[in-house]
Amino acid sequence: MSNPRVLCLGEILYDVLADQLGRSVENVDSWTSYPGGAPANVACALVKLGTPSAFIGAVGEDESGKSLVKLLEEVGVDTDGVQLNSEAPTRQVLVTRKENGERLFSGFKDYDTAEFADTRLKAAELPEKLFVNAEFLVIGTLELAYPETGAAVDRALELASQHNVKILLDVNWRDVFWKNPDAAPEKIRELIKKVDFLKLAKEEAELLFNTYDAGAITYRLNSVEGVLVTDGDKGCAYCLGENEDKFPAFSVPVVDTTGAGDSFVAGFVHQLLQTGVQNLKDAEIVKKIIAYASAAGALTTLKPGAIASQPTAEEVENFLKEH
């Protein structure tokens, strides 16, 4: 696929989910692997909604890496920015679940967090041609935990700035990825200064800003065009183009929340590209964008796994008609 409108940079991996609820890693009897990684989830969700996207990241030259790249290609995501690493394996994350289905990231089995291929994305090999026609770059913060990939993030921000690409940061904080989690908040705050849109979960907002008030965060930063603060089944608060409000979550029978936030991000960016950033001054348009993003997130929770459960544009539109 040529000329992706959105570039998603970061990790693609396997979430290895415990089949039994409420057990510690040692006591889980069996596991099921699901393709994941927030930026990869966003890239796939965008294509399913009808917005061409590209994924930029590094995988191992192993079976897992090859199968993930193949999956991206089958969905229709541009993979020109994928780097293969022959020395490091593709990341697998163990995910245990509480009785209520809530996920706990429980480490990486036989490897140290810094030993995986996604920690070795090379700045010099980022394809500039992808940035020339792109309109949005979506990034997370896990990449900041590793010097080499952190430098690739800096390079991507540089290219985005040169080619007038808007940047959305989804904080997606996971302490298990960091060797020194205490260093993370400061690094994340530095990155936030360089982006146009910021999406945080409520607890991430409290960690970084001591408040989850989207308006307060927007005014404090004074450098972003919009802030979204999501709070699971309690909905989302937003401040976009001076429009500040809350949007309740849609009530659906949840099976698995994996990737719901990523589908929310994809729905938001997809709608923003359709309506135009300049229309964020209009409160009604903003509400429609948030409703669409929330519906995309809600629909993703109806089935297990992040990518397999993502909705099409038609499914989102039908859902919004019913609700």
mmCIF file of C-alpha atoms in Angstrom:
data_model
loop_
_atom_site.group_PDB
_atom_site.id
_atom_site.type_symbol
_atom_site.label_atom_id
_atom_site.label_comp_id
_atom_site.label_asym_id
_atom_site.label_seq_id
_atom_site.Cartn_x
_atom_site.Cartn_y
_atom_site.Cartn_z
ATOM 1 C CA MET A 1 0.000 0.000 0.000
ATOM 2 C CA SER A 2 1.507 3.336 -0.956
ATOM 3 C CA ASN A 3 1.249 6.733 0.730
ATOM 4 C CA PRO A 4 0.021 5.812 4.196
ATOM 5 C CA ARG A 5 -1.666 8.785 5.896
ATOM 6 C CA VAL A 6 -0.719 7.591 9.398
ATOM 7 C CA LEU A 7 2.607 6.183 10.613
ATOM 8 C CA CYS A 8 2.619 4.106 13.816
ATOM 9 C CA LEU A 9 6.052 3.714 15.397
ATOM 10 C CA GLY A 10 6.951 1.334 18.204
ATOM 11 C CA GLU A 11 6.555 -2.238 19.347
ATOM 12 C CA ILE A 12 4.869 -5.234 17.765
ATOM 13 C CA LEU A 13 4.900 -8.366 19.910
ATOM 14 C CA TYR A 14 2.970 -11.351 21.172
ATOM 15 C CA ASP A 15 0.808 -10.922 24.275
ATOM 16 C CA VAL A 16 0.884 -14.397 25.836
ATOM 17 C CA LEU A 17 -2.378 -14.425 27.796
ATOM 18 C CA ALA A 18 -3.053 -16.776 30.711
ATOM 19 C CA ASP A 19 -6.021 -19.032 29.934
ATOM 20 C CA GLN A 20 -6.926 -19.310 33.644
ATOM 21 C CA LEU A 21 -8.114 -16.220 35.533
ATOM 22 C CA GLY A 22 -6.900 -15.167 38.944
ATOM 23 C CA ARG A 23 -3.624 -17.142 38.950
ATOM 24 C CA SER A 24 0.003 -16.132 39.321
ATOM 25 C CA VAL A 25 2.497 -16.869 36.521
ATOM 26 C CA GLU A 26 3.712 -20.023 38.304
ATOM 27 C CA ASN A 27 0.201 -21.451 38.595
ATOM 28 C CA VAL A 28 -1.085 -20.844 35.065
ATOM 29 C CA ASP A 29 -1.711 -24.183 33.269
ATOM 30 C CA SER A 30 -1.853 -22.913 29.686
ATOM 31 C CA TRP A 31 -1.343 -19.770 27.649
ATOM 32 C CA THR A 32 -2.630 -18.385 24.331
ATOM 33 C CA SER A 33 -0.565 -16.001 22.175
ATOM 34 C CA TYR A 34 -2.213 -12.967 20.584
ATOM 35 C CA PRO A 35 -0.448 -10.483 18.266
ATOM 36 C CA GLY A 36 -0.217 -7.085 19.915
ATOM 37 C CA GLY A 37 1.858 -4.027 20.721
ATOM 38 C CA ALA A 38 -0.014 -0.738 20.896
ATOM 39 C CA PRO A 39 1.399 0.998 17.770
ATOM 40 C CA ALA A 40 0.876 -2.154 15.674
ATOM 41 C CA ASN A 41 -2.682 -2.450 16.997
ATOM 42 C CA VAL A 42 -3.377 1.177 16.017
ATOM 43 C CA ALA A 43 -1.950 0.626 12.509
ATOM 44 C CA CYS A 44 -4.192 -2.409 11.937
ATOM 45 C CA ALA A 45 -7.282 -0.726 13.403
ATOM 46 C CA LEU A 46 -6.797 2.297 11.109
ATOM 47 C CA VAL A 47 -6.656 0.139 7.979
ATOM 48 C CA LYS A 48 -9.828 -1.689 9.043
ATOM 49 C CA LEU A 49 -11.546 1.701 9.432
ATOM 50 C CA GLY A 50 -10.353 2.738 5.972
ATOM 51 C CA THR A 51 -7.309 4.932 6.690
ATOM 52 C CA PRO A 52 -4.045 3.728 5.057
ATOM 53 C CA SER A 53 -1.317 3.257 7.668
ATOM 54 C CA ALA A 54 2.300 2.093 8.006
ATOM 55 C CA PHE A 55 4.029 0.387 10.913
ATOM 56 C CA ILE A 56 7.616 1.302 11.841
ATOM 57 C CA GLY A 57 9.413 -0.988 14.285
ATOM 58 C CA ALA A 58 11.907 -3.817 14.721
ATOM 59 C CA VAL A 59 11.268 -7.558 15.039
ATOM 60 C CA GLY A 60 13.522 -10.584 15.332
ATOM 61 C CA GLU A 61 14.347 -12.711 12.311
ATOM 62 C CA ASP A 62 12.501 -15.562 14.031
ATOM 63 C CA GLU A 63 9.201 -17.349 13.445
ATOM 64 C CA SER A 64 7.352 -14.890 15.717
ATOM 65 C CA GLY A 65 8.766 -11.893 13.852
ATOM 66 C CA LYS A 66 7.944 -13.312 10.445
ATOM 67 C CA SER A 67 4.400 -14.201 11.469
ATOM 68 C CA LEU A 68 3.788 -10.680 12.832
ATOM 69 C CA VAL A 69 5.049 -9.026 9.633
ATOM 70 C CA LYS A 70 2.875 -11.409 7.624
ATOM 71 C CA LEU A 71 -0.140 -10.446 9.743
ATOM 72 C CA LEU A 72 0.493 -6.731 9.108
ATOM 73 C CA GLU A 73 0.699 -7.417 5.366
ATOM 74 C CA GLU A 74 -2.502 -9.485 5.397
ATOM 75 C CA VAL A 75 -4.370 -6.663 7.162
ATOM 76 C CA GLY A 76 -2.994 -4.206 4.591
ATOM 77 C CA VAL A 77 -0.537 -2.212 6.721
ATOM 78 C CA ASP A 78 2.526 -0.814 4.908
ATOM 79 C CA THR A 79 5.627 -2.612 6.272
ATOM 80 C CA ASP A 80 8.386 -0.603 4.537
ATOM 81 C CA GLY A 81 9.451 0.710 7.950
ATOM 82 C CA VAL A 82 9.858 -2.714 9.575
ATOM 83 C CA GLN A 83 13.467 -3.594 10.447
ATOM 84 C CA LEU A 84 14.543 -7.241 10.927
ATOM 85 C CA ASN A 85 17.133 -7.973 13.598
ATOM 86 C CA SER A 86 19.109 -11.213 13.385
ATOM 87 C CA GLU A 87 20.573 -10.976 16.892
ATOM 88 C CA ALA A 88 17.549 -10.319 19.090
ATOM 89 C CA PRO A 89 14.247 -12.181 19.467
ATOM 90 C CA THR A 90 10.748 -10.808 18.900
ATOM 91 C CA ARG A 91 9.208 -9.768 22.229
ATOM 92 C CA GLN A 92 6.679 -11.949 24.018
ATOM 93 C CA VAL A 93 4.912 -10.540 27.090
ATOM 94 C CA LEU A 94 3.327 -12.768 29.713
ATOM 95 C CA VAL A 95 -0.095 -11.405 30.678
ATOM 96 C CA THR A 96 -1.942 -12.841 33.665
ATOM 97 C CA ARG A 97 -5.544 -11.906 34.403
ATOM 98 C CA LYS A 98 -7.496 -11.170 37.550
ATOM 99 C CA GLU A 99 -10.864 -12.837 38.193
ATOM 100 C CA ASN A 100 -12.615 -9.842 36.554
ATOM 101 C CA GLY A 101 -10.488 -10.191 33.392
ATOM 102 C CA GLU A 102 -8.266 -7.189 34.193
ATOM 103 C CA ARG A 103 -4.759 -7.715 32.804
ATOM 104 C CA LEU A 104 -1.439 -7.692 34.667
ATOM 105 C CA PHE A 105 1.783 -7.501 32.671
ATOM 106 C CA SER A 106 3.894 -10.196 34.259
ATOM 107 C CA GLY A 107 7.315 -10.117 32.614
ATOM 108 C CA PHE A 108 9.084 -11.768 29.712
ATOM 109 C CA LYS A 109 9.784 -15.398 30.649
ATOM 110 C CA ASP A 110 13.419 -16.199 29.737
ATOM 111 C CA TYR A 111 14.650 -12.757 28.668
ATOM 112 C CA ASP A 112 15.564 -9.426 30.152
ATOM 113 C CA THR A 113 13.410 -6.515 28.926
ATOM 114 C CA ALA A 114 16.352 -4.955 27.018
ATOM 115 C CA GLU A 115 17.172 -8.115 25.019
ATOM 116 C CA PHE A 116 14.347 -7.924 22.473
ATOM 117 C CA ALA A 117 14.459 -6.727 18.855
ATOM 118 C CA ASP A 118 12.095 -3.781 19.458
ATOM 119 C CA THR A 119 14.807 -2.187 21.644
ATOM 120 C CA ARG A 120 17.090 -1.947 18.586
ATOM 121 C CA LEU A 121 15.204 0.177 16.079
ATOM 122 C CA LYS A 122 17.848 2.017 14.057
ATOM 123 C CA ALA A 123 17.333 5.766 13.566
ATOM 124 C CA ALA A 124 19.436 5.819 10.380
ATOM 125 C CA GLU A 125 17.158 3.245 8.716
ATOM 126 C CA LEU A 126 13.838 5.046 9.179
ATOM 127 C CA PRO A 127 12.440 5.549 5.649
ATOM 128 C CA GLU A 128 12.029 9.314 5.160
ATOM 129 C CA LYS A 129 9.789 8.693 2.132
ATOM 130 C CA LEU A 130 7.039 7.499 4.482
ATOM 131 C CA PHE A 131 6.986 10.899 6.201
ATOM 132 C CA VAL A 132 6.716 12.944 3.012
ATOM 133 C CA ASN A 133 2.985 12.351 2.477
ATOM 134 C CA ALA A 134 1.943 11.235 5.955
ATOM 135 C CA GLU A 135 -0.410 13.395 8.026
ATOM 136 C CA PHE A 136 -0.078 11.767 11.458
ATOM 137 C CA LEU A 137 2.600 9.967 13.466
ATOM 138 C CA VAL A 138 1.340 7.856 16.387
ATOM 139 C CA ILE A 139 3.916 6.923 19.050
ATOM 140 C CA GLY A 140 4.004 5.428 22.541
ATOM 141 C CA THR A 141 6.506 5.752 25.386
ATOM 142 C CA LEU A 142 7.897 2.219 25.823
ATOM 143 C CA GLU A 143 10.557 3.019 23.208
ATOM 144 C CA LEU A 144 12.057 5.638 25.556
ATOM 145 C CA ALA A 145 13.210 2.839 27.874
ATOM 146 C CA TYR A 146 15.932 1.812 25.405
ATOM 147 C CA PRO A 147 18.691 4.159 24.121
ATOM 148 C CA GLU A 148 18.818 2.911 20.521
ATOM 149 C CA THR A 149 15.078 2.937 19.931
ATOM 150 C CA GLY A 150 14.800 6.193 21.891
ATOM 151 C CA ALA A 151 17.157 7.765 19.347
ATOM 152 C CA ALA A 152 14.926 6.423 16.553
ATOM 153 C CA VAL A 153 11.953 8.171 18.198
ATOM 154 C CA ASP A 154 13.916 11.450 18.198
ATOM 155 C CA ARG A 155 14.688 10.963 14.498
ATOM 156 C CA ALA A 156 11.018 10.260 13.733
ATOM 157 C CA LEU A 157 9.995 13.455 15.558
ATOM 158 C CA GLU A 158 12.566 15.353 13.506
ATOM 159 C CA LEU A 159 11.192 13.921 10.231
ATOM 160 C CA ALA A 160 7.623 14.616 11.346
ATOM 161 C CA SER A 161 8.516 18.216 12.066
ATOM 162 C CA GLN A 162 10.262 18.642 8.678
ATOM 163 C CA HIS A 163 7.257 17.276 6.775
ATOM 164 C CA ASN A 164 4.489 18.905 8.875
ATOM 165 C CA VAL A 165 3.207 15.608 10.247
ATOM 166 C CA LYS A 166 1.003 15.933 13.354
ATOM 167 C CA ILE A 167 2.092 13.787 16.308
ATOM 168 C CA LEU A 168 -0.179 11.883 18.685
ATOM 169 C CA LEU A 169 1.369 10.340 21.802
ATOM 170 C CA ASP A 170 -0.437 7.515 23.579
ATOM 171 C CA VAL A 171 1.445 7.233 26.873
ATOM 172 C CA ASN A 172 0.708 3.512 27.352
ATOM 173 C CA TRP A 173 2.805 3.277 30.526
ATOM 174 C CA ARG A 174 4.039 -0.243 31.435
ATOM 175 C CA ASP A 175 6.628 -0.300 34.226
ATOM 176 C CA VAL A 176 7.674 -3.896 33.434
ATOM 177 C CA PHE A 177 9.319 -2.644 30.188
ATOM 178 C CA TRP A 178 11.670 -0.281 32.037
ATOM 179 C CA LYS A 179 14.899 -1.330 33.772
ATOM 180 C CA ASN A 180 14.569 1.800 35.866
ATOM 181 C CA PRO A 181 10.866 2.745 36.028
ATOM 182 C CA ASP A 182 11.671 5.802 38.189
ATOM 183 C CA ALA A 183 13.394 7.413 35.184
ATOM 184 C CA ALA A 184 10.270 7.111 33.040
ATOM 185 C CA PRO A 185 8.046 10.044 34.109
ATOM 186 C CA GLU A 186 10.727 12.660 33.397
ATOM 187 C CA LYS A 187 11.527 11.162 29.978
ATOM 188 C CA ILE A 188 7.824 10.964 29.128
ATOM 189 C CA ARG A 189 7.245 14.610 30.162
ATOM 190 C CA GLU A 190 10.091 15.692 27.858
ATOM 191 C CA LEU A 191 8.512 13.811 24.950
ATOM 192 C CA ILE A 192 5.072 15.319 25.670
ATOM 193 C CA LYS A 193 6.474 18.795 24.937
ATOM 194 C CA LYS A 194 7.056 17.742 21.314
ATOM 195 C CA VAL A 195 3.618 16.357 20.406
ATOM 196 C CA ASP A 196 0.323 17.806 19.158
ATOM 197 C CA PHE A 197 -2.173 15.421 20.737
ATOM 198 C CA LEU A 198 -1.875 13.506 23.995
ATOM 199 C CA LYS A 199 -3.853 10.440 25.043
ATOM 200 C CA LEU A 200 -3.510 9.119 28.579
ATOM 201 C CA ALA A 201 -5.285 6.647 30.805
ATOM 202 C CA LYS A 202 -6.593 8.224 34.014
ATOM 203 C CA GLU A 203 -3.818 6.686 36.175
ATOM 204 C CA GLU A 204 -1.152 7.882 33.709
ATOM 205 C CA ALA A 205 -2.550 11.416 33.930
ATOM 206 C CA GLU A 206 -2.326 11.279 37.719
ATOM 207 C CA LEU A 207 1.245 9.916 37.583
ATOM 208 C CA LEU A 208 2.480 12.619 35.192
ATOM 209 C CA PHE A 209 0.334 15.642 36.115
ATOM 210 C CA ASN A 210 -1.261 14.880 39.512
ATOM 211 C CA THR A 211 -4.649 15.442 37.884
ATOM 212 C CA TYR A 212 -6.843 13.694 35.355
ATOM 213 C CA ASP A 213 -8.634 16.898 34.329
ATOM 214 C CA ALA A 214 -8.113 17.090 30.537
ATOM 215 C CA GLY A 215 -8.570 20.871 30.470
ATOM 216 C CA ALA A 216 -6.100 21.485 33.299
ATOM 217 C CA ILE A 217 -3.491 19.310 31.565
ATOM 218 C CA THR A 218 -4.035 21.118 28.241
ATOM 219 C CA TYR A 219 -3.647 24.567 29.799
ATOM 220 C CA ARG A 220 -0.638 23.503 31.826
ATOM 221 C CA LEU A 221 1.150 22.157 28.746
ATOM 222 C CA ASN A 222 0.161 25.104 26.561
ATOM 223 C CA SER A 223 1.739 23.287 23.591
ATOM 224 C CA VAL A 224 -0.802 20.639 22.581
ATOM 225 C CA GLU A 225 -3.927 20.888 20.445
ATOM 226 C CA GLY A 226 -5.796 18.307 22.436
ATOM 227 C CA VAL A 227 -5.762 15.971 25.427
ATOM 228 C CA LEU A 228 -7.793 12.775 25.843
ATOM 229 C CA VAL A 229 -8.019 11.025 29.216
ATOM 230 C CA THR A 230 -9.617 7.581 29.094
ATOM 231 C CA ASP A 231 -10.994 5.726 32.102
ATOM 232 C CA GLY A 232 -12.176 2.331 30.863
ATOM 233 C CA ASP A 233 -15.880 1.723 31.407
ATOM 234 C CA LYS A 234 -16.271 5.201 32.923
ATOM 235 C CA GLY A 235 -15.681 6.833 29.551
ATOM 236 C CA CYS A 236 -13.341 9.606 28.543
ATOM 237 C CA ALA A 237 -12.641 13.262 29.298
ATOM 238 C CA TYR A 238 -11.301 15.511 26.579
ATOM 239 C CA CYS A 239 -10.119 18.998 25.789
ATOM 240 C CA LEU A 240 -9.888 19.609 22.041
ATOM 241 C CA GLY A 241 -9.716 23.020 20.399
ATOM 242 C CA GLU A 242 -11.046 24.733 23.563
ATOM 243 C CA ASN A 243 -13.938 22.248 23.768
ATOM 244 C CA GLU A 244 -13.883 20.518 27.109
ATOM 245 C CA ASP A 245 -16.305 17.771 28.131
ATOM 246 C CA LYS A 246 -16.761 14.182 29.252
ATOM 247 C CA PHE A 247 -18.160 11.327 27.176
ATOM 248 C CA PRO A 248 -19.649 8.262 28.898
ATOM 249 C CA ALA A 249 -18.524 4.808 27.795
ATOM 250 C CA PHE A 250 -20.906 2.655 25.769
ATOM 251 C CA SER A 251 -22.255 -0.232 27.796
ATOM 252 C CA VAL A 252 -21.288 -3.519 26.092
ATOM 253 C CA PRO A 253 -20.741 -7.111 27.296
ATOM 254 C CA VAL A 254 -16.938 -7.058 27.693
ATOM 255 C CA VAL A 255 -14.981 -10.217 26.869
ATOM 256 C CA ASP A 256 -11.418 -8.820 26.711
ATOM 257 C CA THR A 257 -10.242 -5.210 27.050
ATOM 258 C CA THR A 258 -6.931 -5.879 25.224
ATOM 259 C CA GLY A 259 -6.396 -3.255 22.519
ATOM 260 C CA ALA A 260 -9.532 -1.245 23.286
ATOM 261 C CA GLY A 261 -7.484 1.897 23.953
ATOM 262 C CA ASP A 262 -5.597 1.367 20.689
ATOM 263 C CA SER A 263 -8.848 1.116 18.730
ATOM 264 C CA PHE A 264 -9.987 4.303 20.486
ATOM 265 C CA VAL A 265 -6.806 6.053 19.256
ATOM 266 C CA ALA A 266 -7.332 4.701 15.727
ATOM 267 C CA GLY A 267 -10.974 5.833 15.710
ATOM 268 C CA PHE A 268 -9.925 9.288 16.905
ATOM 269 C CA VAL A 269 -7.197 9.743 14.268
ATOM 270 C CA HIS A 270 -9.395 8.282 11.504
ATOM 271 C CA GLN A 271 -12.208 10.749 12.298
ATOM 272 C CA LEU A 272 -9.828 13.669 12.747
ATOM 273 C CA LEU A 273 -8.422 13.058 9.251
ATOM 274 C CA GLN A 274 -11.962 12.984 7.844
ATOM 275 C CA THR A 275 -13.159 16.160 9.573
ATOM 276 C CA GLY A 276 -9.890 18.137 9.587
ATOM 277 C CA VAL A 277 -7.971 19.419 12.606
ATOM 278 C CA GLN A 278 -9.165 22.949 11.814
ATOM 279 C CA ASN A 279 -12.746 21.903 12.717
ATOM 280 C CA LEU A 280 -11.925 21.108 16.350
ATOM 281 C CA LYS A 281 -13.319 24.528 17.225
ATOM 282 C CA ASP A 282 -16.803 23.085 16.616
ATOM 283 C CA ALA A 283 -18.118 21.412 19.800
ATOM 284 C CA GLU A 284 -20.576 19.168 17.904
ATOM 285 C CA ILE A 285 -17.886 17.881 15.526
ATOM 286 C CA VAL A 286 -15.617 17.161 18.500
ATOM 287 C CA LYS A 287 -18.376 15.196 20.223
ATOM 288 C CA LYS A 288 -18.905 13.111 17.071
ATOM 289 C CA ILE A 289 -15.168 12.357 16.842
ATOM 290 C CA ILE A 290 -15.084 11.198 20.476
ATOM 291 C CA ALA A 291 -18.263 9.121 20.055
ATOM 292 C CA TYR A 292 -16.723 7.393 17.050
ATOM 293 C CA ALA A 293 -13.460 6.688 18.904
ATOM 294 C CA SER A 294 -15.384 5.370 21.925
ATOM 295 C CA ALA A 295 -17.480 3.089 19.728
ATOM 296 C CA ALA A 296 -14.354 1.674 18.043
ATOM 297 C CA GLY A 297 -12.911 0.967 21.494
ATOM 298 C CA ALA A 298 -16.109 -0.599 22.830
ATOM 299 C CA LEU A 299 -16.525 -2.920 19.830
ATOM 300 C CA THR A 300 -12.963 -4.221 20.301
ATOM 301 C CA THR A 301 -13.832 -5.543 23.784
ATOM 302 C CA LEU A 302 -16.481 -7.949 22.452
ATOM 303 C CA LYS A 303 -13.929 -10.598 21.368
ATOM 304 C CA PRO A 304 -10.536 -11.787 22.674
ATOM 305 C CA GLY A 305 -7.241 -10.447 21.285
ATOM 306 C CA ALA A 306 -6.537 -6.928 20.073
ATOM 307 C CA ILE A 307 -6.230 -7.121 16.289
ATOM 308 C CA ALA A 308 -8.719 -9.915 15.513
ATOM 309 C CA SER A 309 -11.498 -8.061 17.335
ATOM 310 C CA GLN A 310 -11.097 -4.641 15.675
ATOM 311 C CA PRO A 311 -14.217 -3.265 13.952
ATOM 312 C CA THR A 312 -14.704 -2.058 10.393
ATOM 313 C CA ALA A 313 -16.020 1.454 9.651
ATOM 314 C CA GLU A 314 -19.399 -0.062 8.785
ATOM 315 C CA GLU A 315 -19.591 -1.846 12.156
ATOM 316 C CA VAL A 316 -18.761 1.377 13.999
ATOM 317 C CA GLU A 317 -21.372 3.343 12.045
ATOM 318 C CA ASN A 318 -24.065 0.715 12.633
ATOM 319 C CA PHE A 319 -23.218 0.619 16.344
ATOM 320 C CA LEU A 320 -23.511 4.429 16.582
ATOM 321 C CA LYS A 321 -26.924 4.327 14.869
ATOM 322 C CA GLU A 322 -28.165 1.843 17.466
ATOM 323 C CA HIS A 323 -26.743 3.764 20.422
#
